[in-house]
Short mmCIF file of C-alpha atoms in Angstrom, two decimals:
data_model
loop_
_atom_site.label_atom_id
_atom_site.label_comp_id
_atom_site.label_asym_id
_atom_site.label_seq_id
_atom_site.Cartn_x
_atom_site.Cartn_y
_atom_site.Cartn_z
CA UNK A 30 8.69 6.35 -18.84
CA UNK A 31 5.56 7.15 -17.30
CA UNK A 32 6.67 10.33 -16.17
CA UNK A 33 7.95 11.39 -19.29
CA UNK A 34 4.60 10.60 -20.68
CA UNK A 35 3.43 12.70 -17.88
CA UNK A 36 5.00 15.82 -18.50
CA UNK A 37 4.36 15.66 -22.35
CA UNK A 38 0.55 15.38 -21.44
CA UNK A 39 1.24 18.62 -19.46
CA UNK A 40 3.24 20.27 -21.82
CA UNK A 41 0.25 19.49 -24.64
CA UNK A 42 -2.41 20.60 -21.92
CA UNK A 43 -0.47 23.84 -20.98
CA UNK A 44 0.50 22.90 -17.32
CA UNK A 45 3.85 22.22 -17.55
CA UNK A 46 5.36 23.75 -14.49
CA UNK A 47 3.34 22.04 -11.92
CA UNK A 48 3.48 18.70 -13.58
CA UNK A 49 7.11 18.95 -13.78
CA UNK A 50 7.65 19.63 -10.36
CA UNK A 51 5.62 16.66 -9.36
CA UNK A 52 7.74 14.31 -11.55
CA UNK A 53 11.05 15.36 -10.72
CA UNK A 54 9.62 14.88 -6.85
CA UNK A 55 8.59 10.98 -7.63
CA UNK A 56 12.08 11.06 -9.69
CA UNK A 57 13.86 11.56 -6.29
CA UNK A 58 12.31 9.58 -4.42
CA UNK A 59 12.58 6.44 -6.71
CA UNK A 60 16.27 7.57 -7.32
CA UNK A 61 16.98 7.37 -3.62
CA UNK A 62 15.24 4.03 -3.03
CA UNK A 63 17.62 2.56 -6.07
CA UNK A 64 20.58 4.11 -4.24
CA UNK A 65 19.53 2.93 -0.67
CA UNK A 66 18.71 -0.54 -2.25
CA UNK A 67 22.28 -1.39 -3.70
CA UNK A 68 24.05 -0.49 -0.68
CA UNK A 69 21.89 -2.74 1.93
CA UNK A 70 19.76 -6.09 1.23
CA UNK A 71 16.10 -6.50 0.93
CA UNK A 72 15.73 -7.76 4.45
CA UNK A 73 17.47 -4.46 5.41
CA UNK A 74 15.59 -2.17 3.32
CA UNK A 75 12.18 -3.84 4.35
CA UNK A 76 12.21 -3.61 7.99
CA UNK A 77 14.00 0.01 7.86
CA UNK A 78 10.62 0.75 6.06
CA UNK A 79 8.48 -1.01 8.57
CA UNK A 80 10.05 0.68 11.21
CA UNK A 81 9.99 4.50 9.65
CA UNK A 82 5.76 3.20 8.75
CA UNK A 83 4.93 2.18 12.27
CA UNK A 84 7.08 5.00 13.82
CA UNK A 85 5.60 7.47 11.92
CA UNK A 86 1.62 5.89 12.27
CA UNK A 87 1.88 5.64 15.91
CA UNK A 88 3.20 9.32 16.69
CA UNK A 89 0.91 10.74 14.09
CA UNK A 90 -2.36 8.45 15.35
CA UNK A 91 -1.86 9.37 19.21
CA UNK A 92 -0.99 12.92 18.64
CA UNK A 93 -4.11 13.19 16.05
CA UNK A 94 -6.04 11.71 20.05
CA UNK A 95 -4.17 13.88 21.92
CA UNK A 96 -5.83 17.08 19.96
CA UNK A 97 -9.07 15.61 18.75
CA UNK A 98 -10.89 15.17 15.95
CA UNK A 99 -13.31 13.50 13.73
CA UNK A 100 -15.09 9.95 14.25
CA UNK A 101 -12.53 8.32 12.32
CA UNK A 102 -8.70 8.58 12.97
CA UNK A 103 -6.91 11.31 11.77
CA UNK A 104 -3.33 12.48 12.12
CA UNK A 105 -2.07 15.06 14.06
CA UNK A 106 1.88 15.72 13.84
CA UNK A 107 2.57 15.00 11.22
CA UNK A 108 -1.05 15.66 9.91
CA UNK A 109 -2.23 12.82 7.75
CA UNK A 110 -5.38 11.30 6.47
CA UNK A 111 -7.11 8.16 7.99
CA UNK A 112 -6.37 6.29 4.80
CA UNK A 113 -2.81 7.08 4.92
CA UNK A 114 -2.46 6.19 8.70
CA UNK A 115 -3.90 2.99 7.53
CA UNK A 116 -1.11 2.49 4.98
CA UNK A 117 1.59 3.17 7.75
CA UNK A 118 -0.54 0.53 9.87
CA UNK A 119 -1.20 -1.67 7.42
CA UNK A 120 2.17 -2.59 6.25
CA UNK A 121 3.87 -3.32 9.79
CA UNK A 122 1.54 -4.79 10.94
CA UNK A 123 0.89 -7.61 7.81
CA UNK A 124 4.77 -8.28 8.06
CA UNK A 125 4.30 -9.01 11.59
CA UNK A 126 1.59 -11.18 10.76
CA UNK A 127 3.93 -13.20 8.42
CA UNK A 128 6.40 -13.63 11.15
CA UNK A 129 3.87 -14.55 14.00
CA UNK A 130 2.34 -16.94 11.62
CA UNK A 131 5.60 -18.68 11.71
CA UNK A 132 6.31 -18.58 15.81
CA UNK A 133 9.29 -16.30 14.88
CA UNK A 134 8.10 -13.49 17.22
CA UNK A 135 8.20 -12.16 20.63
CA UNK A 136 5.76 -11.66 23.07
CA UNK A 137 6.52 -7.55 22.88
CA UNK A 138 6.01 -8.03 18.88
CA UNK A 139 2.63 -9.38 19.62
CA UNK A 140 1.63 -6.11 21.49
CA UNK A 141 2.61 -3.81 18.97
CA UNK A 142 0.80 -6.15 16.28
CA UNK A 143 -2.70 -5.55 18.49
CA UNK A 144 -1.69 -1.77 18.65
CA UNK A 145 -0.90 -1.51 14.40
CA UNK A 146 -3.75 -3.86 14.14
CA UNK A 147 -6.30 -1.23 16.42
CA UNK A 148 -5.02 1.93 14.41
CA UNK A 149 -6.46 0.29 11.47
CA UNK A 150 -9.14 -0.70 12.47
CA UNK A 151 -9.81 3.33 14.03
CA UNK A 152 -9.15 4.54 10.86
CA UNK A 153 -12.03 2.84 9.62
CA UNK A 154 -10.52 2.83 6.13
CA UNK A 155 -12.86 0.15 4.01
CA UNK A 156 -10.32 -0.43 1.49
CA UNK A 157 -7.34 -0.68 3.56
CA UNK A 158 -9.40 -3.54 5.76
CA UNK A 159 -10.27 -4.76 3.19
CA UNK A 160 -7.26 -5.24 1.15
CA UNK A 161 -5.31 -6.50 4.61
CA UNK A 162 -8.04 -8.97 5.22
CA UNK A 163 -7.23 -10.40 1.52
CA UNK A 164 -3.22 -10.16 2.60
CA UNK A 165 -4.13 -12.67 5.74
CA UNK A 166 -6.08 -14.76 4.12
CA UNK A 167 -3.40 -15.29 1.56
CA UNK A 168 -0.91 -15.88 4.64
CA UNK A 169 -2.84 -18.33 6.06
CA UNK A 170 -3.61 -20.51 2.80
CA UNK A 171 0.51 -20.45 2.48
CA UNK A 172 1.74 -21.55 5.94
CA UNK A 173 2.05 -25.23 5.26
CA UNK A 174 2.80 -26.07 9.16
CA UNK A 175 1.45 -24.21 11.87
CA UNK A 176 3.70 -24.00 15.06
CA UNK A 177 2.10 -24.82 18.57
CA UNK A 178 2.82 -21.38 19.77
CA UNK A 179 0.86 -19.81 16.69
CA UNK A 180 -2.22 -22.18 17.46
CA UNK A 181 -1.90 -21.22 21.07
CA UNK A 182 -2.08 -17.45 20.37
CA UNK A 183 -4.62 -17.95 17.44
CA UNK A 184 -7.13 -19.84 20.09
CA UNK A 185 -6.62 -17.04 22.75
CA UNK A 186 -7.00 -14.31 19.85
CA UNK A 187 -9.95 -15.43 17.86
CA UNK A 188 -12.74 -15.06 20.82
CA UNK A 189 -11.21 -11.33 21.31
CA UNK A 190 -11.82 -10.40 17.65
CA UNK A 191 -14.79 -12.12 17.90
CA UNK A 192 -16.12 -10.17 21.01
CA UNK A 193 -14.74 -6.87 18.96
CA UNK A 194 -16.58 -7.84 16.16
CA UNK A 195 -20.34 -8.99 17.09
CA UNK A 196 -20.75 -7.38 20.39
CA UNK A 197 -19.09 -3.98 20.13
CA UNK A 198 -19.78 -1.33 17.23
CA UNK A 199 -16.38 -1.20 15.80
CA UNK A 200 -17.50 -3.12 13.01
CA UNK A 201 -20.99 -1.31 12.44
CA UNK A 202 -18.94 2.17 12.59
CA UNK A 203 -16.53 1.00 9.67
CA UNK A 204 -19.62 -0.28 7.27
CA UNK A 205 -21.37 2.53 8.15
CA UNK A 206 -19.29 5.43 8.17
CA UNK A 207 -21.16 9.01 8.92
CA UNK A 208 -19.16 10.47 6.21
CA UNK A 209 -20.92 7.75 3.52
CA UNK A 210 -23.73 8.16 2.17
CA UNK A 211 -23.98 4.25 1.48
CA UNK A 212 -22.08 1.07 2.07
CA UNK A 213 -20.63 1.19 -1.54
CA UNK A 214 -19.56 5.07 -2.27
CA UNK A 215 -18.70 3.91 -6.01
CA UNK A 216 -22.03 5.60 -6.85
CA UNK A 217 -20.00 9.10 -7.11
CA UNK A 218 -16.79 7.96 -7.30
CA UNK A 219 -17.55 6.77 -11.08
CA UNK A 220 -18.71 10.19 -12.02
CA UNK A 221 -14.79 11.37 -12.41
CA UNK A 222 -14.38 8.12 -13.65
CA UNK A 223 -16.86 8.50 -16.65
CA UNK A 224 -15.75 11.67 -17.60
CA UNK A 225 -12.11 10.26 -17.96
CA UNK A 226 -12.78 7.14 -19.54
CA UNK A 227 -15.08 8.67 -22.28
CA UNK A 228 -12.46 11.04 -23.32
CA UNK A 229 -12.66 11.34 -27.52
CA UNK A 230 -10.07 8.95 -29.23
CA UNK A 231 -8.64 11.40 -31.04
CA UNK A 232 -7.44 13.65 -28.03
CA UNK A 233 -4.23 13.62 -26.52
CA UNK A 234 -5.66 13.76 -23.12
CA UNK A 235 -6.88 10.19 -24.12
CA UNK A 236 -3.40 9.16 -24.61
CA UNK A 237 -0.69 11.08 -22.58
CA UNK A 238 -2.80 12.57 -20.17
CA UNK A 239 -2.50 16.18 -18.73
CA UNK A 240 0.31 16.14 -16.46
CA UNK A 241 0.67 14.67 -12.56
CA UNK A 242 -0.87 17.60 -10.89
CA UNK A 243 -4.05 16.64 -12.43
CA UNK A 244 -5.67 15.45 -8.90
CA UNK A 245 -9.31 16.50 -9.76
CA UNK A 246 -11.72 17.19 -13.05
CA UNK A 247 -15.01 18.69 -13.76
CA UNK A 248 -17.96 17.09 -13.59
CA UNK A 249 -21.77 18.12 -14.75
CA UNK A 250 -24.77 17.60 -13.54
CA UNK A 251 -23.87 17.67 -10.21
CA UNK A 252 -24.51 20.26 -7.38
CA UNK A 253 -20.68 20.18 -7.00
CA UNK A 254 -18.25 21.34 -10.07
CA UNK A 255 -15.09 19.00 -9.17
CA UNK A 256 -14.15 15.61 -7.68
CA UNK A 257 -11.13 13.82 -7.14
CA UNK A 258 -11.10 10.51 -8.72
CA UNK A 259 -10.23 8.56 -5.83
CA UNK A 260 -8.66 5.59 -7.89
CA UNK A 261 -5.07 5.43 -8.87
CA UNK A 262 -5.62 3.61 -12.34
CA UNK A 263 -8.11 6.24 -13.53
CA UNK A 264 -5.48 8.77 -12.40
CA UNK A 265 -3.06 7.22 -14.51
CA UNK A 266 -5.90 7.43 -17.43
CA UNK A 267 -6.18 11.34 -16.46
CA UNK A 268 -2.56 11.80 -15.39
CA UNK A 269 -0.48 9.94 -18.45
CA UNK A 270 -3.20 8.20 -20.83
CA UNK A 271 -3.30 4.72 -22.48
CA UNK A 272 0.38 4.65 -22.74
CA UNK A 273 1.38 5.61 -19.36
CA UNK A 274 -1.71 3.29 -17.68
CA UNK A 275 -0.23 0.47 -19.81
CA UNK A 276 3.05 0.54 -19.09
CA UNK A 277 1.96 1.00 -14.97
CA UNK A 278 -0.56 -2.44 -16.25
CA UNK A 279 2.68 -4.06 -17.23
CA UNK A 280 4.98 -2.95 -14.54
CA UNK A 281 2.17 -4.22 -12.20
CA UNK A 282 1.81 -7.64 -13.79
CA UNK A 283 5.75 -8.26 -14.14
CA UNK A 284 5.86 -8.12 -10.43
CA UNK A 285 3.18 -10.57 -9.80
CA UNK A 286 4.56 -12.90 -11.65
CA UNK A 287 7.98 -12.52 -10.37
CA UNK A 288 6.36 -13.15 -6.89
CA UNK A 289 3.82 -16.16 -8.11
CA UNK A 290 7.48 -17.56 -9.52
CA UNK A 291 9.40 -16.87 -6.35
CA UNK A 292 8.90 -19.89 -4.04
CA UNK A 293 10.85 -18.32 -1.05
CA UNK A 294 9.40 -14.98 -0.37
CA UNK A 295 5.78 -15.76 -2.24
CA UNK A 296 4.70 -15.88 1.56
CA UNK A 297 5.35 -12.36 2.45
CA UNK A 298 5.47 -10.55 -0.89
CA UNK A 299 2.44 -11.97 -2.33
CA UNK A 300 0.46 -10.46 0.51
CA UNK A 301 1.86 -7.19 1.03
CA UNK A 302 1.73 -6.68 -2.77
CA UNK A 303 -2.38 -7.57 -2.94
CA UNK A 304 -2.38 -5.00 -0.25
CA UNK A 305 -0.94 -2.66 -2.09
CA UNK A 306 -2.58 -3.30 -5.30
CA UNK A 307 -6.03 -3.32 -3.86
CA UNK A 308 -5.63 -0.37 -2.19
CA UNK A 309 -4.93 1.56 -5.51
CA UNK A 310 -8.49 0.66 -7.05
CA UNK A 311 -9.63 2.78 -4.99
CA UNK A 312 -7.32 5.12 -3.83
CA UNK A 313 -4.70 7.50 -5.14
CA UNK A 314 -0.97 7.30 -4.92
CA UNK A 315 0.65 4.40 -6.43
CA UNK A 316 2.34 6.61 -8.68
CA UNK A 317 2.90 10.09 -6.53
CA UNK A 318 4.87 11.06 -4.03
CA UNK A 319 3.74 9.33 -0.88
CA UNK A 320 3.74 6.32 0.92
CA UNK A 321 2.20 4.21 -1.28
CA UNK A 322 4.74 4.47 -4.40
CA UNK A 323 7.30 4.33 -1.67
CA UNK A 324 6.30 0.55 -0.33
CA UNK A 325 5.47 -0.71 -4.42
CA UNK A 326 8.30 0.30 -5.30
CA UNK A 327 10.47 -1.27 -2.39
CA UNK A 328 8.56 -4.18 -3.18
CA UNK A 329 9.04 -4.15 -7.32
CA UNK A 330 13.12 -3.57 -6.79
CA UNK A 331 13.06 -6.50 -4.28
CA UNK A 332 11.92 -9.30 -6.35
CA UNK A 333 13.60 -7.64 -9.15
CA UNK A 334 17.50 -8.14 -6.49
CA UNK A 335 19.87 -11.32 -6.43
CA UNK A 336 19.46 -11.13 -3.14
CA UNK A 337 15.82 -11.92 -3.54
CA UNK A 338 16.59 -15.89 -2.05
CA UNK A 339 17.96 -14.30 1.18
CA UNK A 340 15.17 -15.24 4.31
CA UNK A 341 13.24 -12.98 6.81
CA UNK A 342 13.94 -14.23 10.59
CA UNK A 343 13.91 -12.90 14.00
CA UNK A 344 17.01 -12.72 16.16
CA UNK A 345 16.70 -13.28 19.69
CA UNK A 346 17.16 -9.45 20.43
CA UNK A 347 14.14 -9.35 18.14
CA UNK A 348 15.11 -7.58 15.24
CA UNK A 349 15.34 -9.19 11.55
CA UNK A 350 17.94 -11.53 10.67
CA UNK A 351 19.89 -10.04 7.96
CA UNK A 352 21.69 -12.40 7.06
CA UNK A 353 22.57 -12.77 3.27
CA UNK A 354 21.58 -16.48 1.77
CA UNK A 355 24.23 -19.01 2.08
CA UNK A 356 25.00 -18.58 -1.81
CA UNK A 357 25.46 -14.89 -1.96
CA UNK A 358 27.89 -15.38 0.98
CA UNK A 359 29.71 -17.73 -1.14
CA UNK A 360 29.56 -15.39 -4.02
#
C-alpha cells in the first residue's frame, strides 16, 4: 500500500518513471523475502541474514583499510557508507550478544563479537551506537539468570571497554566527529524537515507524497540549495504523505506489540527491532531498497510466522539450532 501511494504521489508530481522503478525494486525484494520465508523457519532465515550482514561488513570494512580513506570507516568492495557498515555490524553482532548473554556461545563467537563490535565502533556512526547501546540495555534488563560463564566474561570484558572508553580517544572521536559541526547535527537536519512538514493542507504532496526517488528537497536561506532529509519518517512525509507515513506508523506499532506479546522471542526481537527503529529517526532506508528494509522486514514476517514459538540455540559445531518447536513437529 505504501508504494502504491508512492507512485500516485509521483504520477501527481510528474516523476513517474523513476519512482516506479524504485517501487517495483522494494517490490522484489519484499517478494523474495516472503518466498524465502515460507520455505525455511525464522531461525533459518535469521542467521542466513546474520551471516550474509557480517560477511558482507567485514570484507567491505577491511578492504575500505586496505585502500584508505576518511577518519571514519568507510567501505571499499563493495563501497558502502559508515552508517551502513554499521547496520551490517550492528545486527550480528546484537544477536551474538543475545546468545552470549545466555552462555550459548563459543569462545571463536566471542572473537568475532569484539571484531563486529570494533567495526562499529570505527564507523563512528552516533545513531547506530546509540540505538545498539538501547538494544543491550534491553538484553540485559530481560536475562532473568545470568550463567557463570557470562559473569566470567562480563568481569574480564568490562575493564577493557572501560580502558577503551576513558583512556583512549575512541570515544572523544565518535562525539566529536570532524565532519560535525556540533554534538547534535539536528540543527540542519530540521531544515528539510520544516520544509516537508509545513507543506499546505490542501496539496497532494501533503498527502501522497512525490514518489520514492524523492531523496532530497530545496531549501532557502541557506548557502546550499538542497539537503537530504536524513530521517526515514520525514521521507515517508516527502516520499508517500499522511497516508503512506500512517500506514508505515501502524505497520511499525503492530510489530511492537506482537513482540511486547511474544514471551519467547521478546528477548531477541525486542532489541534488534529498537535498533532498527531508532536508527530510522535519523536515518534513511526503512522503506528503500537496502539493508535496512531488508532486516525490518525479516523481523515484521517473523513475529507475524507460526513458527514464531520455535527457540534460537547453538549446536556444538556452533551454528543455530534449527530445530522447529516441539508443537510444530507434532503438527
Amino acid at each position: 500500500m505504501i508504494l502504491l501511494i508512492s507512485v500516485l504521489g509521483a504520477f501527481a508530481g510528474g516523476n513517474l518513471m523513476a519512482s516506479a522503478v524504485i517501487a517495483v525494486r522494494i517490490f522484489m525484494m519484499a517478494l523474495t523475502i516472503v518466498l524465502v520465508m515460507r520455505s525455511f523457519s525464522t531461525a533459518q532465515t535469521l542467521l542466513a541474514l546474520c551471516l550474509c550482514l557480517a560477511i558482507i561488513g567485514v570484507v567491505s570494512s577491511f578492504s575500505g583499510l586496505a585502500l584508505g580513506g576518511g577518519a571514519r570507516l568507510s567501505g571499499g568492495i563493495p563501497p558502502l557508507s559508515p552508517n551502513e557498515i554499521s547496520l551490517l555490524a550492528g545486527l550480528p553482532a546484537l544477536v551474538l550478544l543475545h546468545e552470549g548473554l545466555r552462555a550459548r556461545i563459543h569462545w571463536w563467537h566471542l572473537v568475532l563479537l569484539a571484531l563486529l563490535v570494533g567495526l562499529l565502533f570505527l564507523s563512528e556512526s552516533r545513531t547506530a551506537l546509540i540505538g545498539a547501546a538501547a538494544a543491550a540495555g534491553i538484553m540485559l534488563l530481560l536475562v532473568r539468570r545470568f550463567p557463570i560463564q557470562t559473569v566470567i566474561t562480563a568481569l574480564v570484558g568490562i575493564p577493557v571497554m572501560l580502558y577503551i572508553a576513558l583512556l583512549t580517544p575512541a570515544l572523544r572521536n565518535i562525539v566529536l566527529r570532524d565532519d560535525s559541526a556540533s554534538l547534535m547535527t539536528l540543527n540542519s537536519r530540521t531544515i528539510s524537515w520544516s520544509v516537508v512538514l509545513n507543506y499546505p493542507w490542501d496539496s497532494w504532496e501533503r498527502w501522497i507524497g512525490s514518489g520514492l526517488s524523492m531523496k532530497t528537497i530545496e531549501v532557502e536561506g541557506q548557502y546550499w540549495e538542497e539537503q537530504v532529509f536524513d530521517s526515514s519518517w520525514i521521507s515517508l512525509l516527502a516520499q508517500s504523505g499522511i497516508a503512506g507515513a500512517a500506514i508505515a506508523v501502524f505497520w511499525v506499532l503492530s510489530c511492537v506489540m506482537m513482540v511486547l506479546s511474544t514471551a519467547k522471542l521478546r528477548t531477541l526481537f525486542l532489541p534488534l527491532l529498537t535498533f532498527v527503529l531508532v536508527r530510522s529517526f535519523m536515518e534513511n532506508g526503512l522503506i528503500d531498497a537496502g539493508a535496512m528494509f531488508l532486516v525490518f522486514f525479516v523481523l515484521s514476517l517473523s513475529l507475524e510466522r507460526p513458527s514464531i514459538a520455535q527457540s534460537l540455540d547453538w549446536q556444538q559445531c556452533g551454528t543455530l539450532n534449527l530445530r522447529e518447536s516441539p508443537a510444530r513437529e507434532m503438527r
